[in-house]
Coordinates of C-alpha atoms in Angstrom, one line a residue:
M22 CA -8.8 -92.1 -11.4
N23 CA -5.0 -93.2 -11.2
N24 CA -2.2 -94.6 -13.4
T25 CA -2.8 -98.0 -12.1
M26 CA -6.3 -98.8 -13.0
L27 CA -5.9 -97.0 -16.1
S28 CA -3.3 -99.9 -16.6
S29 CA -5.3 -102.2 -15.7
Y30 CA -7.3 -101.7 -18.9
P31 CA -7.6 -103.4 -21.3
K32 CA -6.4 -101.1 -24.5
H33 CA -9.1 -101.0 -26.6
F34 CA -10.5 -99.4 -23.1
T35 CA -10.6 -95.4 -24.2
T36 CA -9.8 -92.3 -21.3
I37 CA -11.3 -89.4 -22.2
P38 CA -11.0 -86.2 -20.7
I39 CA -14.1 -85.0 -18.4
P40 CA -14.8 -81.1 -19.2
L41 CA -17.0 -79.5 -16.3
S42 CA -18.7 -76.4 -17.2
S43 CA -18.2 -73.4 -14.9
K44 CA -21.1 -72.0 -12.6
S45 CA -20.0 -68.1 -13.8
Q46 CA -20.5 -69.2 -17.7
H47 CA -24.7 -70.4 -17.7
R48 CA -26.3 -70.7 -15.3
H49 CA -27.9 -73.9 -16.6
V50 CA -25.7 -75.4 -18.6
H51 CA -24.8 -78.8 -18.6
S52 CA -22.5 -80.5 -16.6
L53 CA -21.4 -83.4 -18.7
L54 CA -18.6 -86.3 -17.4
R55 CA -17.9 -89.3 -20.0
F56 CA -15.3 -92.3 -18.9
P57 CA -15.3 -95.4 -20.7
I58 CA -17.4 -98.3 -20.2
K59 CA -15.7 -102.4 -21.6
C60 CA -17.5 -103.0 -25.0
S61 CA -17.8 -106.5 -26.2
S62 CA -14.3 -107.3 -27.3
S63 CA -15.2 -109.5 -30.9
S64 CA -14.4 -106.6 -33.3
D65 CA -15.3 -103.1 -34.2
S66 CA -17.9 -103.7 -36.2
N67 CA -20.1 -103.9 -33.0
N68 CA -20.4 -101.1 -32.0
N69 CA -23.7 -100.2 -33.4
N70 CA -25.0 -101.7 -30.7
T71 CA -23.7 -99.6 -28.1
T72 CA -26.2 -97.5 -26.0
S73 CA -25.7 -94.8 -23.4
I74 CA -27.5 -94.7 -19.9
N75 CA -29.3 -92.7 -20.5
G76 CA -31.5 -95.0 -23.3
N77 CA -30.4 -92.7 -26.5
S78 CA -29.5 -94.2 -29.5
K79 CA -25.9 -93.6 -31.3
D80 CA -27.6 -92.2 -34.0
S81 CA -29.5 -89.2 -31.6
Q82 CA -25.9 -88.8 -30.5
P83 CA -23.8 -88.6 -33.6
D84 CA -20.8 -86.8 -31.6
T85 CA -20.4 -88.4 -28.7
P86 CA -17.1 -91.3 -29.2
P87 CA -16.9 -95.0 -29.5
N88 CA -16.9 -97.2 -26.0
T89 CA -17.5 -94.2 -23.9
V90 CA -21.0 -93.3 -22.1
E91 CA -22.3 -90.0 -21.0
I92 CA -23.4 -89.4 -17.6
R93 CA -25.2 -85.2 -18.0
F94 CA -26.2 -83.7 -14.7
S95 CA -27.7 -80.2 -14.9
R96 CA -29.2 -78.3 -12.8
R97 CA -33.2 -78.3 -13.0
P98 CA -34.2 -75.5 -15.0
S99 CA -36.2 -72.7 -13.7
R100 CA -39.6 -73.0 -15.0
R101 CA -39.5 -69.8 -17.4
R102 CA -36.1 -70.7 -18.6
K103 CA -38.2 -74.5 -19.0
Q104 CA -41.1 -73.5 -21.5
K105 CA -38.3 -71.1 -23.1
E106 CA -36.7 -73.8 -24.1
E107 CA -39.2 -76.3 -25.2
E108 CA -41.0 -72.9 -27.8
M109 CA -36.9 -72.2 -29.1
M110 CA -37.0 -76.3 -30.1
N111 CA -40.6 -76.6 -31.4
A112 CA -39.6 -73.8 -33.8
G113 CA -36.8 -75.9 -34.5
K114 CA -34.1 -73.3 -32.9
Q115 CA -31.6 -74.5 -31.5
V116 CA -30.8 -72.4 -27.7
V117 CA -27.0 -71.2 -28.3
K118 CA -26.0 -69.9 -31.9
A119 CA -22.3 -71.5 -32.5
K120 CA -19.8 -67.8 -32.7
P121 CA -19.2 -67.8 -36.1
P122 CA -15.0 -68.5 -37.0
P123 CA -12.7 -65.2 -37.5
K124 CA -11.6 -64.8 -40.8
D125 CA -8.0 -65.0 -41.6
W126 CA -7.2 -61.1 -42.4
E127 CA -5.1 -62.3 -46.3
S128 CA -9.2 -63.1 -46.4
M129 CA -10.6 -59.6 -45.5
N130 CA -11.5 -56.9 -47.8
L131 CA -10.0 -53.7 -47.3
T132 CA -13.2 -52.2 -45.1
E133 CA -13.1 -55.5 -42.8
K134 CA -9.7 -54.6 -42.3
A135 CA -9.8 -51.3 -41.4
I136 CA -13.0 -52.2 -38.5
E137 CA -10.7 -55.1 -37.1
L138 CA -8.1 -52.1 -36.7
Y139 CA -10.7 -49.8 -35.3
V140 CA -13.0 -52.3 -32.7
G141 CA -11.1 -56.0 -33.1
E142 CA -9.8 -57.8 -30.0
K143 CA -6.9 -56.0 -29.8
G144 CA -7.5 -53.2 -31.9
L145 CA -7.4 -49.1 -31.5
L146 CA -10.7 -48.2 -29.1
F147 CA -9.0 -51.8 -26.6
W148 CA -5.3 -49.8 -26.0
L149 CA -7.4 -46.5 -26.4
N150 CA -9.4 -47.9 -23.2
K151 CA -6.4 -49.8 -21.4
F152 CA -4.2 -46.4 -21.4
A153 CA -7.5 -44.1 -20.3
Y154 CA -7.7 -45.5 -17.5
A155 CA -3.8 -45.9 -16.3
S156 CA -4.0 -42.4 -16.6
I157 CA -6.8 -42.3 -14.4
F158 CA -5.0 -44.1 -11.9
I159 CA -1.7 -42.3 -11.9
I160 CA -3.5 -38.8 -11.6
I161 CA -5.6 -40.3 -9.1
G162 CA -2.2 -41.3 -7.5
G163 CA 0.4 -38.9 -7.8
W164 CA -2.8 -36.2 -6.4
I165 CA -3.0 -38.6 -3.0
L166 CA 1.4 -38.5 -2.8
F167 CA 1.6 -35.6 -3.8
R168 CA -1.5 -34.0 -1.4
F169 CA -1.0 -35.8 1.3
V170 CA 2.0 -38.4 1.6
G171 CA 4.8 -35.0 0.8
P172 CA 3.4 -33.4 3.3
A173 CA 3.1 -35.6 6.3
L174 CA 6.9 -36.6 5.8
D175 CA 8.1 -33.2 5.7
L176 CA 9.4 -33.3 2.0
Y177 CA 7.4 -30.3 0.8
Q178 CA 5.4 -27.5 2.6
L179 CA 1.9 -26.8 0.5
D180 CA 1.4 -23.2 2.0
T181 CA 4.0 -21.4 0.9
P182 CA 4.4 -17.8 1.8
T183 CA 5.7 -17.0 -1.9
P184 CA 6.1 -19.2 -4.6
L185 CA 9.7 -19.1 -6.8
A186 CA 8.7 -17.6 -10.2
P187 CA 9.5 -20.1 -13.6
E188 CA 13.2 -20.7 -13.7
S189 CA 12.7 -20.2 -17.5
M190 CA 11.3 -16.7 -17.0
F191 CA 15.2 -16.0 -17.3
K192 CA 17.3 -19.1 -18.5
E193 CA 20.5 -17.7 -19.8
E194 CA 21.0 -15.2 -16.9
D195 CA 22.3 -16.2 -13.6
T196 CA 20.0 -14.8 -10.9
H197 CA 22.5 -14.5 -8.7
Q198 CA 24.8 -12.4 -10.3
V199 CA 25.4 -8.9 -9.3
V200 CA 25.4 -6.2 -12.9
D201 CA 28.5 -4.6 -12.3
K202 CA 26.9 -0.3 -12.7
Y203 CA 24.2 -1.1 -11.1
A204 CA 26.3 -2.3 -8.8
N205 CA 29.3 1.0 -8.7
A206 CA 25.9 3.3 -9.1
L207 CA 24.2 1.8 -5.6
S208 CA 27.1 2.8 -3.3
I209 CA 27.2 6.6 -4.8
A210 CA 23.6 6.8 -4.6
M211 CA 23.6 5.9 -0.9
Q212 CA 26.0 8.7 -0.5
F213 CA 23.9 11.3 -0.6
F214 CA 21.7 10.8 3.1
D215 CA 25.9 11.2 4.0
V216 CA 25.7 15.1 2.6
Q217 CA 22.1 16.1 3.8
K218 CA 22.2 15.0 7.0
S219 CA 22.2 17.5 10.0
G220 CA 22.6 17.2 13.5
K221 CA 26.3 15.6 15.8
L222 CA 28.2 13.0 12.7
V223 CA 28.9 10.1 13.3
N224 CA 30.9 8.0 11.5
N225 CA 30.9 11.2 8.8
K226 CA 31.9 9.8 5.1
I227 CA 31.6 13.1 3.6
A228 CA 35.0 15.0 3.9
W229 CA 33.1 17.9 3.8
R230 CA 30.8 18.3 6.2
G231 CA 30.5 18.6 9.6
D232 CA 28.2 18.9 12.5
S233 CA 25.4 21.5 11.5
A234 CA 21.9 22.7 13.7
M235 CA 22.8 21.0 17.0
G236 CA 20.5 23.4 19.0
D237 CA 17.6 22.4 16.7
G238 CA 13.9 21.5 19.2
S239 CA 16.5 23.6 22.1
E240 CA 13.5 26.0 22.6
V241 CA 10.6 22.8 24.0
N242 CA 13.2 20.4 25.2
L243 CA 13.8 18.9 22.4
D244 CA 16.4 16.8 20.4
L245 CA 16.0 18.1 16.4
S246 CA 19.4 17.7 15.6
K247 CA 18.8 14.5 13.3
G248 CA 16.8 14.3 9.8
M249 CA 18.3 15.7 7.1
Y250 CA 17.4 18.7 5.4
D251 CA 16.0 18.0 2.1
A252 CA 17.3 20.0 -1.1
G253 CA 20.1 22.5 -1.5
D254 CA 19.0 24.4 0.9
H255 CA 18.8 24.1 4.7
V256 CA 15.4 23.2 6.2
K257 CA 14.8 19.9 8.1
F258 CA 10.8 19.5 5.7
G259 CA 8.8 16.6 7.3
F260 CA 6.9 16.0 5.4
P261 CA 9.1 14.8 2.0
M262 CA 11.6 13.5 4.7
A263 CA 8.7 11.3 6.6
F264 CA 8.6 10.3 2.5
T265 CA 11.9 9.1 2.7
A266 CA 11.5 7.6 5.1
T267 CA 8.8 4.9 3.7
V268 CA 10.3 5.3 0.6
L269 CA 13.8 4.5 1.6
S270 CA 12.4 1.4 3.7
W271 CA 10.0 0.0 1.3
A272 CA 13.4 -0.1 -0.7
I273 CA 15.7 -2.3 1.7
L274 CA 12.2 -4.5 3.1
E275 CA 12.0 -5.8 -0.5
Y276 CA 16.0 -6.1 -1.8
G277 CA 17.0 -5.7 1.0
N278 CA 19.3 -9.1 1.0
H279 CA 20.9 -6.7 -3.0
M280 CA 21.7 -4.6 -0.9
N281 CA 23.9 -6.5 1.5
M282 CA 25.5 -8.2 -1.1
V283 CA 27.3 -4.3 -2.1
K284 CA 27.4 -4.2 1.6
Q285 CA 25.2 -1.0 1.4
L286 CA 22.2 -2.5 3.8
E287 CA 23.5 -1.1 7.0
N288 CA 24.5 2.3 5.3
A289 CA 21.0 2.2 4.0
Q290 CA 19.7 1.2 7.5
E291 CA 21.2 4.1 9.3
S292 CA 20.5 6.3 7.1
L293 CA 17.3 5.3 7.6
K294 CA 17.4 5.9 11.9
W295 CA 19.0 8.9 11.2
I296 CA 15.3 10.0 10.0
T297 CA 13.6 8.4 12.1
D298 CA 14.7 9.2 15.3
F299 CA 13.8 13.0 14.5
L300 CA 10.7 11.7 14.1
I301 CA 10.8 10.1 17.1
N302 CA 11.6 13.1 19.2
A303 CA 9.8 15.1 16.7
H304 CA 6.3 13.5 18.4
P305 CA 6.2 13.9 22.7
S306 CA 2.8 13.7 23.0
E307 CA 0.2 11.0 20.6
N308 CA -1.8 15.0 19.1
V309 CA 1.1 17.2 18.7
L310 CA 4.6 16.5 16.0
Y311 CA 6.2 19.2 14.8
I312 CA 7.0 19.1 11.1
Q313 CA 9.3 21.7 10.0
V314 CA 12.7 23.2 11.9
G315 CA 13.7 26.3 9.9
E316 CA 11.7 29.0 7.9
P317 CA 11.7 28.9 4.1
K318 CA 12.1 32.7 3.3
L319 CA 14.7 33.2 6.4
D320 CA 16.1 30.3 4.9
H321 CA 16.1 31.8 1.4
T322 CA 18.1 35.2 2.5
C323 CA 20.6 33.3 3.3
W324 CA 23.6 31.0 0.7
E325 CA 25.9 29.4 3.1
R326 CA 27.6 25.9 4.7
P327 CA 25.1 24.6 7.1
E328 CA 27.6 24.0 9.8
A329 CA 28.1 28.2 9.7
M330 CA 24.4 28.9 10.4
T331 CA 24.2 31.6 13.1
G332 CA 20.2 32.6 12.6
K333 CA 17.4 31.4 14.1
R334 CA 15.4 28.2 13.2
P335 CA 11.8 28.5 14.1
L336 CA 9.4 25.3 15.0
T337 CA 6.4 24.6 12.9
Q338 CA 3.9 21.9 14.6
V339 CA 0.4 20.6 14.0
N340 CA -2.2 18.9 16.7
A341 CA -5.7 18.6 17.8
S342 CA -6.6 22.6 17.3
Y343 CA -4.6 22.9 13.4
P344 CA -4.7 18.8 12.7
G345 CA -1.8 18.4 9.7
T346 CA -3.7 15.1 9.1
D347 CA -1.5 14.6 5.7
V348 CA 2.3 15.0 7.4
A349 CA 1.1 12.9 10.6
A350 CA 0.1 9.9 7.9
E351 CA 3.1 10.5 6.0
S352 CA 5.1 9.6 9.3
A353 CA 2.9 7.1 10.3
A354 CA 3.7 5.3 7.1
A355 CA 7.4 5.8 7.9
M356 CA 7.8 4.8 11.2
A357 CA 5.5 1.5 10.3
A358 CA 7.6 1.0 7.8
A359 CA 11.2 1.3 9.2
S360 CA 9.7 -1.2 12.3
L361 CA 9.7 -3.6 9.6
V362 CA 13.2 -3.1 8.9
F363 CA 13.9 -2.7 12.4
K364 CA 11.8 -5.7 13.7
S365 CA 15.1 -8.3 13.3
I366 CA 18.1 -6.5 14.3
D367 CA 16.3 -4.1 17.4
S368 CA 12.8 -5.1 18.9
A369 CA 13.0 -2.8 21.1
Y370 CA 13.2 0.0 18.8
S371 CA 11.2 -1.8 16.5
G372 CA 8.6 -1.5 19.3
T373 CA 9.1 2.5 19.2
L374 CA 8.4 3.0 15.6
L375 CA 5.4 0.9 15.6
K376 CA 3.9 2.5 19.0
H377 CA 4.0 6.3 17.8
A378 CA 3.3 4.7 13.4
K379 CA 0.5 4.1 16.0
Q380 CA -0.1 6.7 17.7
L381 CA 0.3 9.0 14.5
F382 CA -2.6 7.4 12.4
K383 CA -5.6 7.8 15.3
F384 CA -4.7 11.6 15.9
A385 CA -4.4 11.8 12.0
D386 CA -7.9 10.0 11.2
T387 CA -9.1 11.5 14.3
Y388 CA -7.7 15.0 14.0
R389 CA -9.2 15.5 10.1
G390 CA -7.7 18.1 8.3
S391 CA -4.4 18.7 5.8
Y392 CA -1.9 21.1 6.8
S393 CA -1.7 23.0 3.9
I394 CA -5.0 24.5 5.5
S395 CA -3.8 24.4 9.2
I396 CA -0.8 26.1 8.1
P397 CA -1.1 28.2 5.3
K398 CA 2.4 29.3 5.1
V399 CA 3.6 25.5 4.4
K400 CA 1.8 25.6 1.2
D401 CA 4.7 27.8 -0.9
F402 CA 7.1 25.0 -0.6
Y403 CA 5.2 21.2 0.0
N404 CA 2.2 21.8 -0.2
S405 CA -0.6 19.2 0.5
T406 CA -3.8 18.5 -1.8
G407 CA -5.6 16.6 0.4
F408 CA -4.4 13.9 3.1
G409 CA -7.5 10.8 1.6
D410 CA -3.8 9.1 -0.1
E411 CA -1.6 10.1 2.8
L412 CA -4.0 7.7 5.8
L413 CA -4.6 4.4 2.9
W414 CA -1.0 4.7 2.4
A415 CA -0.2 4.7 6.7
A416 CA -2.9 2.4 6.8
S417 CA -1.6 0.4 4.3
W418 CA 2.1 0.1 5.9
L419 CA 0.4 -0.7 9.7
Y420 CA -1.7 -3.6 8.1
H421 CA 2.5 -4.5 6.9
A422 CA 4.0 -4.3 10.4
S423 CA 1.1 -4.9 12.6
G424 CA -0.3 -7.6 10.7
D425 CA -4.1 -6.2 12.5
K426 CA -6.9 -6.6 9.9
S427 CA -9.0 -3.8 11.0
Y428 CA -5.8 -2.1 9.0
L429 CA -6.9 -4.2 6.0
T430 CA -10.5 -3.5 6.6
Y431 CA -9.4 0.6 6.8
V432 CA -8.6 0.8 3.2
A433 CA -11.4 -2.0 1.5
T434 CA -13.6 0.8 3.5
N435 CA -12.3 3.9 2.8
G436 CA -11.4 3.0 -0.9
N437 CA -14.9 5.0 -2.1
A438 CA -13.3 8.1 -0.6
F439 CA -10.2 8.6 -0.9
A440 CA -8.4 5.6 -3.9
N441 CA -10.0 7.0 -7.1
W442 CA -9.8 4.1 -8.0
G443 CA -9.8 3.5 -12.2
N444 CA -7.7 6.8 -12.5
P445 CA -3.9 6.3 -11.7
S446 CA -1.8 8.4 -10.4
W447 CA 2.0 10.1 -10.5
F448 CA 3.1 8.6 -7.2
S449 CA 5.2 12.0 -5.3
W450 CA 6.0 12.8 -1.8
E451 CA 2.7 14.5 -2.4
N452 CA 0.8 11.8 -3.8
K453 CA 1.2 7.9 -2.9
L454 CA -1.9 6.8 -4.9
A455 CA 0.1 4.5 -7.1
G456 CA 2.3 3.5 -4.2
V457 CA -0.9 2.1 -2.3
Q458 CA -2.0 0.5 -5.0
V459 CA 1.1 -1.4 -5.9
L460 CA 1.7 -2.1 -1.7
L461 CA -1.8 -3.8 -1.5
S462 CA -1.4 -5.8 -4.2
R463 CA 1.3 -7.7 -2.4
V464 CA -1.3 -8.0 -0.2
N465 CA -4.1 -8.9 -3.3
L466 CA -1.3 -11.5 -4.7
F467 CA 0.2 -12.9 -2.8
G468 CA -2.7 -13.7 -0.2
S469 CA -6.1 -12.1 0.4
K470 CA -7.7 -12.9 -3.9
E471 CA -11.1 -12.8 -2.9
D472 CA -11.8 -8.7 -1.6
I473 CA -12.8 -7.0 -4.2
S474 CA -11.7 -3.5 -3.0
L475 CA -8.2 -5.8 -3.4
Q476 CA -8.7 -6.4 -7.0
L477 CA -10.5 -3.2 -7.2
Y478 CA -6.3 -1.4 -6.5
R479 CA -4.7 -4.1 -7.9
Q480 CA -6.2 -2.8 -11.1
T481 CA -5.3 0.7 -10.3
A482 CA -2.1 -0.2 -10.4
E483 CA -2.0 -2.1 -13.2
T484 CA -4.0 0.1 -15.4
F485 CA -0.4 2.7 -14.1
L486 CA 1.6 0.2 -15.0
C487 CA 0.3 -0.3 -18.3
G488 CA 0.5 3.4 -19.0
L489 CA 4.4 3.1 -18.8
L490 CA 5.1 0.4 -21.1
P491 CA 5.7 2.6 -24.4
E492 CA 4.4 -0.4 -26.8
S493 CA 1.2 -0.2 -24.7
P494 CA -2.3 0.8 -26.2
M495 CA -2.6 2.7 -22.9
A496 CA 0.6 4.7 -22.9
T497 CA 1.3 7.6 -21.1
S498 CA 3.0 10.5 -23.9
Q499 CA 4.4 11.8 -21.1
R500 CA 7.6 10.8 -22.4
T501 CA 11.0 13.0 -23.7
T502 CA 11.8 12.1 -28.0
D503 CA 14.6 10.1 -26.3
G504 CA 12.1 8.3 -24.3
L505 CA 11.9 9.1 -20.3
L506 CA 9.2 9.3 -19.0
W507 CA 8.7 13.6 -18.2
V508 CA 5.2 14.7 -15.8
N509 CA 6.5 17.6 -14.5
Q510 CA 9.1 20.8 -15.4
W511 CA 9.9 20.7 -12.1
N512 CA 12.8 18.1 -10.5
P513 CA 11.2 16.5 -13.4
M514 CA 13.1 13.0 -12.1
Q515 CA 11.0 12.2 -9.7
Y516 CA 8.9 11.1 -11.9
T517 CA 10.9 8.9 -13.3
V518 CA 12.3 6.6 -10.7
A519 CA 9.0 6.6 -8.6
S520 CA 7.2 5.1 -11.8
S521 CA 10.2 2.9 -12.9
F522 CA 11.0 1.8 -8.9
L523 CA 7.6 0.6 -9.1
A524 CA 7.6 -0.7 -12.4
V525 CA 10.5 -3.1 -10.7
V526 CA 8.1 -4.1 -7.4
Y527 CA 5.4 -4.7 -9.4
S528 CA 7.0 -7.0 -12.4
D529 CA 8.8 -9.0 -9.1
Y530 CA 5.7 -9.1 -7.2
M531 CA 4.3 -11.3 -10.4
L532 CA 7.0 -13.1 -10.7
S533 CA 6.9 -14.7 -7.0
S534 CA 3.4 -14.8 -7.4
Q535 CA 4.0 -16.9 -10.8
T536 CA 1.8 -14.2 -12.4
S537 CA 2.4 -14.1 -16.2
N538 CA 0.7 -11.7 -17.6
L539 CA -0.6 -7.7 -17.2
Y540 CA -3.5 -7.0 -19.5
C541 CA -3.3 -3.6 -21.6
S542 CA -6.4 -3.1 -23.2
G543 CA -6.3 -6.0 -25.3
K544 CA -2.9 -6.9 -25.1
L545 CA -0.4 -8.6 -23.3
Y546 CA 2.8 -8.3 -20.8
D547 CA 4.6 -9.7 -19.2
P548 CA 6.6 -9.5 -16.6
M549 CA 10.4 -8.6 -18.0
E550 CA 8.7 -6.6 -19.8
L551 CA 8.0 -4.8 -16.9
R552 CA 11.3 -4.8 -16.0
N553 CA 13.0 -3.4 -19.7
F554 CA 11.4 -0.4 -19.1
A555 CA 12.9 0.4 -15.7
V556 CA 16.3 -0.4 -17.1
S557 CA 15.6 1.9 -19.8
Q558 CA 14.6 5.1 -18.0
L559 CA 18.1 3.7 -15.3
D560 CA 20.3 3.4 -18.1
Y561 CA 18.9 7.0 -19.8
I562 CA 19.7 8.1 -16.3
L563 CA 23.3 7.0 -15.9
G564 CA 24.6 8.3 -18.7
N565 CA 22.8 6.6 -21.7
N566 CA 21.0 10.1 -22.9
R567 CA 22.3 12.4 -26.0
M568 CA 23.4 14.5 -23.2
E569 CA 26.1 11.6 -22.5
M570 CA 25.9 12.7 -19.0
S571 CA 24.7 10.9 -16.1
Y572 CA 22.5 12.5 -13.5
L573 CA 23.3 10.8 -10.6
V574 CA 26.4 13.3 -9.7
G575 CA 29.6 11.6 -9.0
Y576 CA 29.2 8.4 -11.1
G577 CA 30.9 7.9 -14.6
S578 CA 33.1 10.5 -16.1
R579 CA 30.3 13.6 -16.8
Y580 CA 27.8 14.5 -15.2
P581 CA 26.1 18.2 -13.0
Q582 CA 29.5 20.4 -11.7
Q583 CA 27.7 22.8 -10.8
V584 CA 24.5 21.4 -9.0
H585 CA 21.9 23.8 -7.0
H586 CA 23.0 23.3 -3.8
R587 CA 24.7 25.5 -0.8
G588 CA 27.0 23.5 0.8
A589 CA 28.5 22.0 -2.4
S590 CA 29.5 25.5 -3.3
I591 CA 31.2 26.5 -1.3
P592 CA 34.5 26.5 -0.2
V593 CA 34.9 24.5 3.6
D594 CA 37.7 27.0 4.0
A595 CA 35.3 30.4 2.4
N596 CA 34.5 32.9 5.0
S597 CA 31.0 34.2 4.2
N598 CA 28.2 35.4 5.7
C599 CA 24.2 34.7 5.5
S600 CA 24.2 37.7 2.8
D601 CA 27.9 37.7 1.1
G602 CA 27.6 34.2 0.6
F603 CA 25.5 34.3 -3.2
K604 CA 28.8 35.2 -4.4
W605 CA 29.1 31.1 -5.1
L606 CA 25.7 30.4 -6.2
H607 CA 25.5 33.1 -8.8
R608 CA 30.0 31.9 -10.3
E609 CA 29.8 30.5 -13.3
H610 CA 32.6 27.6 -11.6
P611 CA 32.4 24.1 -10.2
N612 CA 31.2 23.2 -8.3
P613 CA 34.8 23.0 -4.8
N614 CA 32.8 19.8 -3.1
V615 CA 30.9 17.0 -4.4
A616 CA 27.6 16.8 -3.8
V617 CA 28.7 12.9 -4.0
G618 CA 25.4 10.5 -4.4
A619 CA 22.6 13.2 -5.3
L620 CA 20.3 12.8 -9.0
V621 CA 19.4 16.6 -9.8
G622 CA 16.5 17.5 -10.7
G623 CA 16.9 16.1 -14.6
P624 CA 16.9 17.1 -18.2
S625 CA 13.9 19.1 -20.1
L626 CA 11.3 17.8 -22.2
S627 CA 13.3 18.3 -25.4
D628 CA 16.6 16.0 -23.1
T629 CA 18.7 18.5 -23.0
Y630 CA 19.9 20.3 -19.7
T631 CA 21.2 23.1 -18.3
D632 CA 24.0 23.3 -16.0
S633 CA 24.0 26.5 -14.2
R634 CA 23.0 26.2 -10.3
N635 CA 20.7 29.3 -10.8
N636 CA 18.5 26.8 -13.3
T637 CA 17.0 25.8 -9.5
K638 CA 14.5 23.0 -11.4
E639 CA 17.0 21.0 -13.3
S640 CA 19.5 21.2 -10.7
E641 CA 18.7 20.9 -7.2
P642 CA 18.4 17.9 -6.2
T643 CA 16.6 16.0 -2.8
T644 CA 16.7 13.7 -0.9
Y645 CA 13.2 11.5 -1.7
N646 CA 14.9 11.4 -5.8
S647 CA 17.5 9.9 -3.3
A648 CA 15.5 7.0 -1.4
L649 CA 14.4 6.1 -5.6
I650 CA 16.4 5.5 -7.1
V651 CA 18.6 3.7 -4.4
G652 CA 14.9 1.9 -4.9
L653 CA 15.7 0.8 -8.2
I654 CA 18.9 0.3 -8.3
S655 CA 18.2 -2.5 -5.8
G656 CA 15.7 -3.8 -7.1
L657 CA 18.0 -4.1 -10.6
I658 CA 21.5 -5.2 -9.3
T659 CA 20.7 -8.3 -9.6
A660 CA 19.1 -10.7 -12.9
S661 CA 16.2 -10.8 -11.7
S662 CA 14.1 -10.9 -8.5
Q663 CA 11.7 -13.7 -6.9
L664 CA 10.1 -11.5 -3.7
E665 CA 9.3 -13.3 -0.1
S666 CA 6.5 -11.6 2.3
F667 CA 8.5 -9.4 4.7
V668 CA 5.3 -9.7 7.1
K669 CA 5.8 -12.3 10.0
N670 CA 2.6 -12.8 11.1

């Protein structure tokens, strides 16, 4: 109806809005139309004569406004609905009960107010319901963005092999800040490899050293002049030399970036190659390995400088008839680990190392037997009590170097025979099991978590590590009064630095894999506690002990002066021969030459040290001690470490 039409009506005509009820409000509600009609013009008193079109009287429709006509439209109700309405009308009931008006807040009692606040139209439940739905939508939306949108736009990758540890682990420390005292200690420790080198010295850094053993291997047309003397004498023992190379490789692989920060990486790689060059030449055919140059008993009848040696230096080999599974497998481990070190530097050399490693492992596993049984004379110096640990050690490194999962299957299937799960042992040149367990924990933490055998290796590694922590319920009692880990009176430092190195490595594995805790018989320890243990051991070695002496020669103002070492004890210009050189052994004066970087055997159980060349068990250094402490210092040279996988398959 438009405005023109309305304006033509008399004033006593009234316009009424037309409400139409929605279909959704009720299926059978009547639609009501009201519109004005012309009534008697006399007066409003005649309104009582007004009738509606449907014939009902005004009395029956009290709600109908005057001067209006109602027209009701309705859908035909269903038979069931009509019957129900008739029954309710007959009973005098209304079809729709009116909703009582809401109470005013001031008129409510305390209980009613509480109910209103909780379940009212805008009460607590209403807002909780809204919040729940909003949270669900936000979570779902965020997950979709994170899981699909981000990677699709190359904003990040979800399959990063080694996630970084939370920054909160080292809140107030710069993770790239070098610890100066450790940087200095590393530069010193690295020099002992130069002190021990055999052969034609290139870029010689030790003033009192020169070329030596140039004819080694010549009787079989091999150049075995390189390699390193193991300790204070001049025999080249292949078994501990290979272990030195394996550990040094491991240190470079895990902490080469730290070494590079203090300009020691190239020195470490050069020292490693000096050993691996020897190992390659010592393996002239698949089933032959030369494992020793020189005769220990003959060597020990002389006290002379290596440059002055004139005696015979016989060779010792293992082969199919006289097997040496232990020494062959250790050599395989060394070359496999070293192949990873040189992979990005010299791929051809790396490939050669890996080829030899695979051949030596096959030889070791096919012709099983301990070299101590095949060659009884080796028992007096580097006796092997078994070869199972070396087989697992070599297979673990071959898996890392080659990516061939058959080697991982090997450690899984041979674990029952060789791994001694649940019974930890000390890590050393003779027993590699603790090293195997930690190395395979790397695989378990960074990759395969489903393999049960890998979990058993990891569990045994953690049992070993729990024993190192002094506050742990599982703590070993094999310590000095001042807290140095002490296992054996002969070269006790070997076990100290070996265990500490594994503690640092595992601590960094935990950080890099975001593994929060180490479980030790009911107590939990975080990665920093393993690291703190290693720091305490290293600080003891560097002088924080009751002797106030550094056991790393050349570090600090006070260190051993009479190191049991032939070359260091004899003046360069001395005119002495094999037999009369023993006067230099027995004299009570400091060595004329400093064996820089030598880590001596270490103190007694009472934390005391006798500085004498004749105190061999405490004053003799070894190359494997040096490899282990290089790894330990490199791991601690910065405030913290997060490792990346060195496996690039």
